Tab-separated table of C-alpha atoms and ligand atoms in Angstrom:
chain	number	residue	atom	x	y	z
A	259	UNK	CA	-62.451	-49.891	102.851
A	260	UNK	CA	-61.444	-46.511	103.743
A	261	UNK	CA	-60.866	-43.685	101.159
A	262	UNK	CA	-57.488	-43.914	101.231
A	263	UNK	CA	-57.519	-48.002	100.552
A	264	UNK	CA	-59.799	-46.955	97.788
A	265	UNK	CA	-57.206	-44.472	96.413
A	266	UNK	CA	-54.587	-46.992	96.492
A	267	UNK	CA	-56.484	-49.710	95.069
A	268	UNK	CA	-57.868	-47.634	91.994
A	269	UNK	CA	-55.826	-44.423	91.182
A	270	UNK	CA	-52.285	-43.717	89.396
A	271	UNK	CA	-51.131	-40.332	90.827
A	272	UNK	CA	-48.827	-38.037	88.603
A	273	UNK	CA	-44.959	-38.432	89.478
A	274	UNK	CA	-45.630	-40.933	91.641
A	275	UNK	CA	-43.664	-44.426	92.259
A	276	UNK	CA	-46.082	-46.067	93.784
A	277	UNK	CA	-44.585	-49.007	95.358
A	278	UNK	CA	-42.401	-46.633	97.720
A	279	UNK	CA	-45.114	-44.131	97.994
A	280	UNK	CA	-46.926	-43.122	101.174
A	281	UNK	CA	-50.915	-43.178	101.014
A	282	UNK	CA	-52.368	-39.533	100.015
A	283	UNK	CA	-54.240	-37.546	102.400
A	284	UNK	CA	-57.543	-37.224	101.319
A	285	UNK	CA	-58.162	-33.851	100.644
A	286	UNK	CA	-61.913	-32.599	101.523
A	287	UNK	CA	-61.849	-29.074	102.131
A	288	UNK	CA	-60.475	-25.956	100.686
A	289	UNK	CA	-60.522	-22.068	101.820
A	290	UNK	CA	-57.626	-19.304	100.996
A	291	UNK	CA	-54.554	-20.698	101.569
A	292	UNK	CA	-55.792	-23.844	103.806
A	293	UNK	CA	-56.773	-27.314	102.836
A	294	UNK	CA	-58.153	-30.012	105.551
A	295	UNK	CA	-58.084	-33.417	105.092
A	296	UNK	CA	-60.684	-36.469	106.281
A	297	UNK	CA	-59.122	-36.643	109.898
A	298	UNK	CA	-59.612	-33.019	109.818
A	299	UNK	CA	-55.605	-32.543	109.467
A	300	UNK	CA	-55.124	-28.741	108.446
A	301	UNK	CA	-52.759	-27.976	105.796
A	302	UNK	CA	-51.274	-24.601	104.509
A	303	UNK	CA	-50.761	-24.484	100.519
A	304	UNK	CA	-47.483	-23.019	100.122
A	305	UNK	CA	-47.416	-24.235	96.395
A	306	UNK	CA	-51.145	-22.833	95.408
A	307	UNK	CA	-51.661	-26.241	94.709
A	308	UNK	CA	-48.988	-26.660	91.716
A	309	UNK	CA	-48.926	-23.095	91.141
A	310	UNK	CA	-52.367	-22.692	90.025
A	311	UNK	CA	-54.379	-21.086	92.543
A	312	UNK	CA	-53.813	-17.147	92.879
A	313	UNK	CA	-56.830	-16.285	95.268
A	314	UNK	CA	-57.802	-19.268	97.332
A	315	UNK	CA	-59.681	-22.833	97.369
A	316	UNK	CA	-63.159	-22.536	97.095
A	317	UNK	CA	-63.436	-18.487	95.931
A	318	UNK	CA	-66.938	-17.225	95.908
A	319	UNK	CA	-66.306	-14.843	93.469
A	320	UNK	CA	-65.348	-17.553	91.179
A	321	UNK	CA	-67.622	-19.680	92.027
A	322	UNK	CA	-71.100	-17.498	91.241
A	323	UNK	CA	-69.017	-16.410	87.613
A	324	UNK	CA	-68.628	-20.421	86.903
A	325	UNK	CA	-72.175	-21.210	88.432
A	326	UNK	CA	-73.882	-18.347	86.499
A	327	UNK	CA	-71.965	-19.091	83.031
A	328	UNK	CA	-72.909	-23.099	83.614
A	329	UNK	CA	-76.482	-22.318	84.004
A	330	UNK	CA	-76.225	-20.327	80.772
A	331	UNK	CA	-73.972	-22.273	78.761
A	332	UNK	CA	-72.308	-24.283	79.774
A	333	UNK	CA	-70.416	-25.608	76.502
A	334	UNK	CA	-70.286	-25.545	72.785
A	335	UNK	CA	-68.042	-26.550	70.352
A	336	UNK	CA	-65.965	-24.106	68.920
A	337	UNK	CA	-65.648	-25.312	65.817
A	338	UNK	CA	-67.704	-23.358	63.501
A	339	UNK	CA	-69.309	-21.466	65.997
A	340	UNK	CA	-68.207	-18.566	68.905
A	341	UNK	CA	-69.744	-17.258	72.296
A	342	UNK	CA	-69.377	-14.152	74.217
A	343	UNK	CA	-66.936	-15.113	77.100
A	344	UNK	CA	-64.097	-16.518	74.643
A	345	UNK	CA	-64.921	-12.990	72.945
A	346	UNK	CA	-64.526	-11.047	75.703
A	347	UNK	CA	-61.434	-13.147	77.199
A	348	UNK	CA	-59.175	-12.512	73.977
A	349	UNK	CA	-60.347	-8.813	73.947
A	350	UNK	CA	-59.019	-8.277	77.542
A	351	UNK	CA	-56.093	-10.424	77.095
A	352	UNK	CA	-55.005	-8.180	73.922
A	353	UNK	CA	-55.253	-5.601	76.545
A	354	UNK	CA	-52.968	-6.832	79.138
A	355	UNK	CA	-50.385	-9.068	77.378
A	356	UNK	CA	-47.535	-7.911	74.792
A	357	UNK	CA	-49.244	-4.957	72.438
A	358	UNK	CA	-47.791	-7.699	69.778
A	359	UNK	CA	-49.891	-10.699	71.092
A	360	UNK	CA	-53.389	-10.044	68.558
A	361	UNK	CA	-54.655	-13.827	67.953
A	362	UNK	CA	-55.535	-16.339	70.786
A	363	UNK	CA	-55.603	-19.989	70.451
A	364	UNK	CA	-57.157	-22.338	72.612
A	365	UNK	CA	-56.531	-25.471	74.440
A	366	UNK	CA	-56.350	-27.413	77.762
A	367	UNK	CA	-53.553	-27.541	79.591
A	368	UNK	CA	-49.895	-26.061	79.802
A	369	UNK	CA	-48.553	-28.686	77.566
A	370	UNK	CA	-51.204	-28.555	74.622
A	371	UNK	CA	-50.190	-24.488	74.708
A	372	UNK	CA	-46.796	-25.095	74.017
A	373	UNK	CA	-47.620	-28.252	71.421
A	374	UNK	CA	-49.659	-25.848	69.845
A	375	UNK	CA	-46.822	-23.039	69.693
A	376	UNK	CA	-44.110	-25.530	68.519
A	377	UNK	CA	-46.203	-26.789	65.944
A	378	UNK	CA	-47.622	-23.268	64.821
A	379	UNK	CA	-43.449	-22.708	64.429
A	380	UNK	CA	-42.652	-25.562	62.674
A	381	UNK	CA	-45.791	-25.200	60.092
A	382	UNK	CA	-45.348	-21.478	59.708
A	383	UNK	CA	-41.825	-22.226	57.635
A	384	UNK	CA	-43.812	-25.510	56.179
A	385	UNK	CA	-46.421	-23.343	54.808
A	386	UNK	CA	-43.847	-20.973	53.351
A	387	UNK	CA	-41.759	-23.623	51.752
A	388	UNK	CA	-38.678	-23.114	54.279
A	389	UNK	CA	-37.388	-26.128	56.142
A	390	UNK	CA	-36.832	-25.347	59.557
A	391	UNK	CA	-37.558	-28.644	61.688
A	392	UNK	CA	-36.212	-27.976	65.041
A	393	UNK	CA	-35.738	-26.023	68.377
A	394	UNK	CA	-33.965	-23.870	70.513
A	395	UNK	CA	-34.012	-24.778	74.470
A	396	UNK	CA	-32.735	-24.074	77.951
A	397	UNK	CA	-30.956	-27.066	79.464
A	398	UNK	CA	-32.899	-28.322	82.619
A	399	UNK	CA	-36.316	-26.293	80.917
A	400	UNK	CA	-39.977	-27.538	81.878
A	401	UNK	CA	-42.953	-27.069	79.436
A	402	UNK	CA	-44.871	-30.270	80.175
A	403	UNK	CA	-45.003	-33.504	79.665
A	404	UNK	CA	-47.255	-34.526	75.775
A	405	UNK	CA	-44.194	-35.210	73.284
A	406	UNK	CA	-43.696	-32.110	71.561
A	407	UNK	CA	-43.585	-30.269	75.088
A	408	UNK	CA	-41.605	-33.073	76.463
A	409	UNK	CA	-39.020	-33.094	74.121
A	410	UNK	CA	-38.597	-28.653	74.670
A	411	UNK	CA	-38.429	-29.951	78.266
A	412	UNK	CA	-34.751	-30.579	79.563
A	413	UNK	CA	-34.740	-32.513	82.782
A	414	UNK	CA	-33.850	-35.744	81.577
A	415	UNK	CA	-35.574	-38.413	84.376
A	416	UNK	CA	-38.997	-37.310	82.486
A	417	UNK	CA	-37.557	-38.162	79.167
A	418	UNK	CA	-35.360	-40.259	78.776
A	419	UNK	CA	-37.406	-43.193	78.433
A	420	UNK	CA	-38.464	-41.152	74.969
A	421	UNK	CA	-35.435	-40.993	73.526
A	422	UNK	CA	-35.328	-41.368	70.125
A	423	UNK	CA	-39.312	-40.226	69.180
A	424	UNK	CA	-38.856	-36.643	69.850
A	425	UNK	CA	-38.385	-33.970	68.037
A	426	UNK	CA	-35.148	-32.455	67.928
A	427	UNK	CA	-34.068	-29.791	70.217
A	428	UNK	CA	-31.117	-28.565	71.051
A	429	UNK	CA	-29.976	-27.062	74.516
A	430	UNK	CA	-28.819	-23.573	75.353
A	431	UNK	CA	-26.923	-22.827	78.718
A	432	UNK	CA	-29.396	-21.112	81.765
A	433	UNK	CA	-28.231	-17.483	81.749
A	434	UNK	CA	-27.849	-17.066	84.966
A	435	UNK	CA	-25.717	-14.769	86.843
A	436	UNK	CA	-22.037	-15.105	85.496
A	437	UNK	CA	-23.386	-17.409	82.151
A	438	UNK	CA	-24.715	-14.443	80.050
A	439	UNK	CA	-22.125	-14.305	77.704
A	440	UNK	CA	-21.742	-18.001	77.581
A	441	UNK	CA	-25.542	-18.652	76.730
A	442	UNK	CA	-25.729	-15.593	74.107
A	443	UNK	CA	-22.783	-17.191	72.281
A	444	UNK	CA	-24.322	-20.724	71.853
A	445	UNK	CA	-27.523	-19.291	70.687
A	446	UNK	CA	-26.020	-17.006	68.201
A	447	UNK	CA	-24.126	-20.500	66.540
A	448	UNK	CA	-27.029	-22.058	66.599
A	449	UNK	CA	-29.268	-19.676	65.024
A	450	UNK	CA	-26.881	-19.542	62.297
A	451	UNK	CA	-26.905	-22.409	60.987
A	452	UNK	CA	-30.508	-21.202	59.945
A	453	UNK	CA	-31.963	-24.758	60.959
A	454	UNK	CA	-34.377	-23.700	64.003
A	455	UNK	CA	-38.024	-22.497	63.912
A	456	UNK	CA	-38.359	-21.193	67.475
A	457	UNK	CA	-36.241	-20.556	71.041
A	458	UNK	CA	-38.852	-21.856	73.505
A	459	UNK	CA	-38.436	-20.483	76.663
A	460	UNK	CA	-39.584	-19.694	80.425
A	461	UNK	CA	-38.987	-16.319	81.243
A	462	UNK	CA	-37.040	-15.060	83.899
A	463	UNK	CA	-38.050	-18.292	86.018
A	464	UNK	CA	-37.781	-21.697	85.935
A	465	UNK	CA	-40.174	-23.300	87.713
A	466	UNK	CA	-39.782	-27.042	87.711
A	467	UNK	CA	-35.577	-26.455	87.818
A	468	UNK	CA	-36.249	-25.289	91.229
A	469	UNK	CA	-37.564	-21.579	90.862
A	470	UNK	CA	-33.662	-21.054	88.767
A	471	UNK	CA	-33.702	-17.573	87.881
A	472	UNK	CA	-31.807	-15.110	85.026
A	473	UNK	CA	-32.412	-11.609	84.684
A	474	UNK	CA	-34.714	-9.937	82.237
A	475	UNK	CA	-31.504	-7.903	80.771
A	476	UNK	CA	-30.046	-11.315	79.181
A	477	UNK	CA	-33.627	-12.221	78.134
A	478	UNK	CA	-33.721	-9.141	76.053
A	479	UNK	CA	-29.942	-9.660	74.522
A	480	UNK	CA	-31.397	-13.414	73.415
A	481	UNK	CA	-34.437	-12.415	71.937
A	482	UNK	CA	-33.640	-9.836	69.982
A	483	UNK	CA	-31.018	-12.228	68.759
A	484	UNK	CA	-32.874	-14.336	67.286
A	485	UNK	CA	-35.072	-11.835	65.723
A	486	UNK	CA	-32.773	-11.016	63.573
A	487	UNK	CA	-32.458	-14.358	62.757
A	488	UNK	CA	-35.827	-14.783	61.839
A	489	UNK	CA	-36.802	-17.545	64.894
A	490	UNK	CA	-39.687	-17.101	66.674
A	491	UNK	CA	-39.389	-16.472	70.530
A	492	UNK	CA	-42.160	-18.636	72.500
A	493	UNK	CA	-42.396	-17.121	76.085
A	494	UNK	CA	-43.799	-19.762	78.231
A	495	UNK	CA	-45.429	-18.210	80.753
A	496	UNK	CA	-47.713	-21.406	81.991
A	497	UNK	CA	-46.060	-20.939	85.627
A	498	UNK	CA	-45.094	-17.042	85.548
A	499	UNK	CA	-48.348	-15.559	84.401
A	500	UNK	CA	-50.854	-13.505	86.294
A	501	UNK	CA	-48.931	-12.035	88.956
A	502	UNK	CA	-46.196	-14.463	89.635
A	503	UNK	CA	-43.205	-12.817	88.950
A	504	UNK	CA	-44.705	-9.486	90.563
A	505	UNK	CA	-46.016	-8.235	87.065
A	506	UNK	CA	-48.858	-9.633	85.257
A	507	UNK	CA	-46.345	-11.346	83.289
A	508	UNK	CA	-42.843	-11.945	83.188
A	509	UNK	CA	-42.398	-10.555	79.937
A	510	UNK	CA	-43.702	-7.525	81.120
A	511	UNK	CA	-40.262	-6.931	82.678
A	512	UNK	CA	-38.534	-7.030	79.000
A	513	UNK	CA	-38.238	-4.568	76.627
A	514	UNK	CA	-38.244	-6.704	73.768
A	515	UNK	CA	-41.404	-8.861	73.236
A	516	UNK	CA	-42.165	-12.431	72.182
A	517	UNK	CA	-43.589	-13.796	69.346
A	518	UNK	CA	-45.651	-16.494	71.391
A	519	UNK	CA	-46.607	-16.809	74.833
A	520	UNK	CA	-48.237	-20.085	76.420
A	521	UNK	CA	-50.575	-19.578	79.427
A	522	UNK	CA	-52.635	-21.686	81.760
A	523	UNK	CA	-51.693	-22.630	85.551
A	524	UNK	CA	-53.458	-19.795	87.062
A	525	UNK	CA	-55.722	-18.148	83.894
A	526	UNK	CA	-58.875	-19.384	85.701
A	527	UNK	CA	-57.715	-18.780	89.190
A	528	UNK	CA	-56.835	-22.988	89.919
A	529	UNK	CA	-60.930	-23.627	88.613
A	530	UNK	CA	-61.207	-25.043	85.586
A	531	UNK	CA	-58.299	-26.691	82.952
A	532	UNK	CA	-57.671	-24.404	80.246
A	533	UNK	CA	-54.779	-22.824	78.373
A	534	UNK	CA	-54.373	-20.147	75.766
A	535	UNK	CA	-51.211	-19.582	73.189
A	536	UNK	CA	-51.307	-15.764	71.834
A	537	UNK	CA	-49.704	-15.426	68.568
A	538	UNK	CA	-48.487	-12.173	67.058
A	539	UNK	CA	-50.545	-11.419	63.596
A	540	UNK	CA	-47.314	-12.399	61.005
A	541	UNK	CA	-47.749	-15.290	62.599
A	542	UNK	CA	-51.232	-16.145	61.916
A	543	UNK	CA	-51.190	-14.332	58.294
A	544	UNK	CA	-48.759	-17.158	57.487
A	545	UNK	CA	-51.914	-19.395	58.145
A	546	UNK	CA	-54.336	-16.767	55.828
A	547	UNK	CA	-55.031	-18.738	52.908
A	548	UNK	CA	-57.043	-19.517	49.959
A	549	UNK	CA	-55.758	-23.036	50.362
A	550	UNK	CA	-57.481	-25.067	53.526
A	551	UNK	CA	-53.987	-27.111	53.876
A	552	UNK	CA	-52.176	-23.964	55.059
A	553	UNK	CA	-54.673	-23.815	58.212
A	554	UNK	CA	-53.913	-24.675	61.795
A	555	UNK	CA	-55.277	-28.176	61.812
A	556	UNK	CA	-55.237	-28.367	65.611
A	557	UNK	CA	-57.954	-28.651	67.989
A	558	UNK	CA	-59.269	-30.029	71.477
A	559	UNK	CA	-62.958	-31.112	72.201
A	560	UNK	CA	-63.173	-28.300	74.971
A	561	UNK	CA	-61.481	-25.517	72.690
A	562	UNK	CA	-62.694	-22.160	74.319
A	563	UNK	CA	-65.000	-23.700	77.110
A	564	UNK	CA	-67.284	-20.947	77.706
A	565	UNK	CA	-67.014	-22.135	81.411
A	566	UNK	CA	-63.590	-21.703	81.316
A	567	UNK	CA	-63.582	-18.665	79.776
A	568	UNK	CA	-65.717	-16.912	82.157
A	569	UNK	CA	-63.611	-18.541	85.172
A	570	UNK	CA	-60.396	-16.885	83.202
A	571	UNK	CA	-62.522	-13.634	83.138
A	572	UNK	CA	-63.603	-13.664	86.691
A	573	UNK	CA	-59.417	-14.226	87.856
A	574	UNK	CA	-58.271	-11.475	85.889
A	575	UNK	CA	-60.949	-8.811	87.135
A	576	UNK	CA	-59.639	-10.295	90.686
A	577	UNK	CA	-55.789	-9.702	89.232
A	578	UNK	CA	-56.776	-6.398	88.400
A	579	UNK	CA	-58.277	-5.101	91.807
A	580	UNK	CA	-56.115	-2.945	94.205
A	581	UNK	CA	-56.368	-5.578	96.819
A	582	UNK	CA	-54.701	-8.870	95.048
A	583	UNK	CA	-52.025	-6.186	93.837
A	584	UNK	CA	-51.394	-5.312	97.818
A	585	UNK	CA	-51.725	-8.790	98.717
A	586	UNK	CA	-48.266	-9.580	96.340
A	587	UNK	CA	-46.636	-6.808	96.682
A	588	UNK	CA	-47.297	-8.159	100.678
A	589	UNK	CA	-45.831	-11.457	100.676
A	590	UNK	CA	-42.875	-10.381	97.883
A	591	UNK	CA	-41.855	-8.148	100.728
A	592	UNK	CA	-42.337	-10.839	103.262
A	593	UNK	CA	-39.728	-13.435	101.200
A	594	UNK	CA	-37.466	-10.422	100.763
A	595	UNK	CA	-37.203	-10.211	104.763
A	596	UNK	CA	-36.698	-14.160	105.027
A	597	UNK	CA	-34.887	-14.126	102.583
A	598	UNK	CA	-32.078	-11.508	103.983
A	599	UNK	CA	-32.765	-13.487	108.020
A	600	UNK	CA	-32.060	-16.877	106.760
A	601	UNK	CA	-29.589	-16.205	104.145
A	602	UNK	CA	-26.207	-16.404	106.469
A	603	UNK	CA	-27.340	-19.864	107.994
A	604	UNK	CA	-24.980	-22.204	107.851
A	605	UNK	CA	-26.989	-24.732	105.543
A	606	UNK	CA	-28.288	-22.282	103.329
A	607	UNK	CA	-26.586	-21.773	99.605
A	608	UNK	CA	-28.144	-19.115	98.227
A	609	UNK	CA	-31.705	-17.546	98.068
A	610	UNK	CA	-33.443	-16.362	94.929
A	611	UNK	CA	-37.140	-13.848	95.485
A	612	UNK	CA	-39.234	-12.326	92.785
A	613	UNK	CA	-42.866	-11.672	93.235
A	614	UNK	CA	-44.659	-14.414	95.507
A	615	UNK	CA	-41.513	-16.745	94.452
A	616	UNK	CA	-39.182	-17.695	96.994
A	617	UNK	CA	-36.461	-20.158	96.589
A	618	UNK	CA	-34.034	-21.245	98.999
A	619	UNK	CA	-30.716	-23.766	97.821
A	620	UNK	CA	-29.527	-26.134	100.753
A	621	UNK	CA	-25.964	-26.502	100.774
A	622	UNK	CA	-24.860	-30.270	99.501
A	623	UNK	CA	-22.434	-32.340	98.569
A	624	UNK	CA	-22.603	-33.015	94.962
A	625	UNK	CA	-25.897	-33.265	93.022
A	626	UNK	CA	-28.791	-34.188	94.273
A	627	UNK	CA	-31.458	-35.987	92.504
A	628	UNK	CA	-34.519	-34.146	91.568
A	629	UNK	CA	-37.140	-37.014	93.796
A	630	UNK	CA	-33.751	-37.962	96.031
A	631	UNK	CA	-33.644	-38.566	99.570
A	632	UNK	CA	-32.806	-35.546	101.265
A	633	UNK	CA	-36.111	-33.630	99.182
A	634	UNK	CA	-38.207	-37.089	100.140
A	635	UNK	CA	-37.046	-36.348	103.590
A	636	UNK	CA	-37.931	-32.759	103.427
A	637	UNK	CA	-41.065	-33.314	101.794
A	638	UNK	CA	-42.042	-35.619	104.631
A	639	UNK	CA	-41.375	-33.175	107.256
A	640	UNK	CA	-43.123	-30.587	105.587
A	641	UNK	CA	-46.374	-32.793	104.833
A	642	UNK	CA	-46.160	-34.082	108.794
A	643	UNK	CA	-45.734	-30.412	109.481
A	644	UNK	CA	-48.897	-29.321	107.659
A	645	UNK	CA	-47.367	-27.752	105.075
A	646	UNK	CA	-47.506	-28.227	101.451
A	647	UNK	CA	-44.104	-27.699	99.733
A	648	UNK	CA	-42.528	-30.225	97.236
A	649	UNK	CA	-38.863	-29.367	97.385
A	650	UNK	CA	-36.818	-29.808	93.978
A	651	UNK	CA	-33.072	-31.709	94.969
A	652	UNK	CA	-31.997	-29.368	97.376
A	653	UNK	CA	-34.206	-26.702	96.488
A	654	UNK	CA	-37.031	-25.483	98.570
A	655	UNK	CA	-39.216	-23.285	97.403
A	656	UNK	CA	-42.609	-20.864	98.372
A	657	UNK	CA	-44.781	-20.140	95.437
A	658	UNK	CA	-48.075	-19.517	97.886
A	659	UNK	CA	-51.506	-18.086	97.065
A	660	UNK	CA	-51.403	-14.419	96.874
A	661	UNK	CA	-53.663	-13.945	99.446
A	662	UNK	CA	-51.637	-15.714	102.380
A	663	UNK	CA	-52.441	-14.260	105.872
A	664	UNK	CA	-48.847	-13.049	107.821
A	665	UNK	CA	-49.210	-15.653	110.221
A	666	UNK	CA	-50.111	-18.499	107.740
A	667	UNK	CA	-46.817	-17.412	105.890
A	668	UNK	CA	-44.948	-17.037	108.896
A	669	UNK	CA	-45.680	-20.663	109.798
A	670	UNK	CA	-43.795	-21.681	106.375
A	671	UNK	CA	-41.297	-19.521	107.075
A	672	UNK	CA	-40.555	-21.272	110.780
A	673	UNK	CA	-41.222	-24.804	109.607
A	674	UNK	CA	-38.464	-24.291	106.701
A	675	UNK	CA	-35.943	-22.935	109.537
A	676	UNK	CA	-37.076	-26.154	111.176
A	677	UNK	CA	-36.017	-28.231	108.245
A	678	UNK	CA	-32.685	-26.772	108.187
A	679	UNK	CA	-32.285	-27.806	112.130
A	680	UNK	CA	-32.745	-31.737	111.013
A	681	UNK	CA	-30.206	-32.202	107.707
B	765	PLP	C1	-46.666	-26.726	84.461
B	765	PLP	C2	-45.969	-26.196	83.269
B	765	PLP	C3	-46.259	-26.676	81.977
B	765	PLP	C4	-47.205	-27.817	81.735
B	765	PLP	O1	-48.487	-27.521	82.111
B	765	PLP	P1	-49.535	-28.727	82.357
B	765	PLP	O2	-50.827	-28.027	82.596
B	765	PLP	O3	-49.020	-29.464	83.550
B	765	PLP	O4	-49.543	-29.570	81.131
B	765	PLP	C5	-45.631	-26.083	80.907
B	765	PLP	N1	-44.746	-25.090	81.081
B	765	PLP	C6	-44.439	-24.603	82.294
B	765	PLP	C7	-43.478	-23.479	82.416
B	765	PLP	C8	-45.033	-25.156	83.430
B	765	PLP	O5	-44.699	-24.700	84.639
């Protein structure tokens, strides 16, 4: 049996309907922005792999931090005891997130960050005898797929089969251009009605809507709205952290800041699972107690894998350095150029840039379904192509690693004109 027969025979992919499905390539090489399969099939990673991989497959630098921490330790719990790379991690995070961000909570993945932020909202009134049981949201939002992140999430083909066991939230127009007013007045009626612990959020981007974007102007107006309600603000930045959005993070656009923020994706560079949710210090005095009940009883075996932790600390000193900085500053400019060259083409809608994110609307009739035909047509081109890009509906969209040669991106760029030629 080949690999691929293997695949088939054992494994259930992610998002995948696997009756109409097309075998996987199997992946067996990585370096920068290329991937090669078993036939030796070369494939650029316009996506950084799901958004996770800022500096390349298979970085060296990366690799001797993770080698060198896992031959000193490689794990302990961190439950009753600490280490110095989840030390050192939280210190430089307080140094490069929100001055308000002071206490850092650990956990796995994107979703477990925002479980632990909704339920860090919803125990916060708890432990202070209000009742505030549900949540603010953006229609068509994405913050994973465990229930509590689930039910924040709005595109409803994930969840509607859950209907009925989630918690409440309820929906708050995308503020896009033209819908400012429109979204500031249906969060101001809902946060007075005084019945909401939290306005979840992903700033200035949405990712999994198709790259949908809203300015950082109307993200101000909305938090400091419900500030002075008293709701807490939870910036999920699991997609537009470290370097996305142009900034280290998209809140660091806004002039107003958070209360929460959720990050994994690309904290360890696309190496190891992990995910952090920064809380301001009201929030965790709330928690302060003489009485144990009024603690954060949440926790994951891995919590604060030193592993992970010196991955996360190894990807930000490569943030930091003048180079990564040039590289997306380098291909922002690149998607502002294709994006001004391909935006009069007949086919094209609209285009949306900011940072390494490019997103590019196809003109329809109608709605098109999120895994329809014309994106399963697109995404087969693409993959036959050599290039990884998993088009949204009619959406196409570039979210690359930063370090992306100009010919490598210029191959996306082509092979997306391409596309256009054959719908
Ligand atoms: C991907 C994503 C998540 C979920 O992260 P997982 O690691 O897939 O659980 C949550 N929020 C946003 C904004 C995301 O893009």
């Amino acid at each position: 049996m080949t690999l691929s027969e293997k695949d088939t025979l054992y494994n259930w992919h992610p998002y995948t309907q696997h009756k109409t499905a097309f075998s996987h390539p199997v992946i067996i090489k990585g370096q920068g922005a290329l991937l090669w399969d078993e036939h030796g099939k070369e494939f650029i990673d316009a996506i950084a792999s799901w958004w996770v991989n800022p500096f390349g497959h298979s970085n060296t630098y990366l690799a001797q931090a993770i080698y060198n921490q896992l031959t000193q330790l490689e794990h302990v719990l961190f439950g009753g005891f600490t280490h110095e790379p989840v030390i050192r991690l939280s210190e430089k995070l307080s140094q490069i997130l929100p001055s308000n961000q002071k206490k850092f909570f650990y956990s796995d993945n994107g979703s477990t960050a925002v479980e632990v932020a909704i339920k860090a909202s919803l125990q916060y009134f708890y432990n202070k005898g209000q009742k505030r049981t549900k949540i603010i949201a953006f229609e068509n939002a994405f913050h994973g797929d465990t229930f509590g992140a689930m039910a924040a999430s709005g595109i409803s083909f994930f969840t509607d089969a859950f209907q009925g066991s989630l918690l409440e939230v309820v929906r708050v127009p995308v503020p896009t251009e033209g819908n400012e007013t429109k979204t500031l007045k249906a969060l101001k009626a809902l946060l007075e009605t005084n019945e909401y612990a939290a306005f979840i959020f992903e700033p200035l981007v949405q990712g999994a809507a198709g790259m949908v974007m809203y300015s950082a102007t109307v993200l101000d107006q909305l938090i400091a709205l419900a500030k002075e309600y008293q709701v807490f603000t939870i910036a999920d930045e699991v997609m537009t952290g470290f370097g996305k959005t142009g900034k280290n993070f998209a809140c660091d656009y806004l002039e107003q800041q958070p209360d929460m923020m959720c990050l994994s994706k690309a904290l360890t560079g696309g190496t190891i699972p992990m995910a952090i949710t920064s809380f301001t210090q009201e929030i965790f005095d709330a928690f302060y107690d003489d009485d144990t009940n009024k603690a954060l009883f949440h926790g994951h075996t891995f919590t604060a894998n030193p592993t992970g932790c010196a991955a996360a600390l190894a990807a930000i000193e490569l943030l930091q350095t003048e180079e990564i900085q040039g590289n997306i500053n380098q291909v922002n400019q690149h998607h502002l150029a294709f994006a001004e060259r391909i935006k009069n083409h007949p086919k094209v809608q609209s285009t949306r840039v900011l940072g390494v994110i490019f997103a590019l609307e196809i003109k329809v009739e109608g709605k098109q379904d999120y895994y329809g035909t014309l994106r399963n047509t697109l995404y087969d081109f693409f993959i036959r192509k050599g290039i990884i890009l998993r088009p949204v509906g009619n959406i196409i969209y570039i979210l690359p690693p930063y370090i992306i040669n100009d010919v490598q991106l210029a191959q996306v760029y082509s092979t997306i004109e391409e596309a256009l030629t054959l719908i």
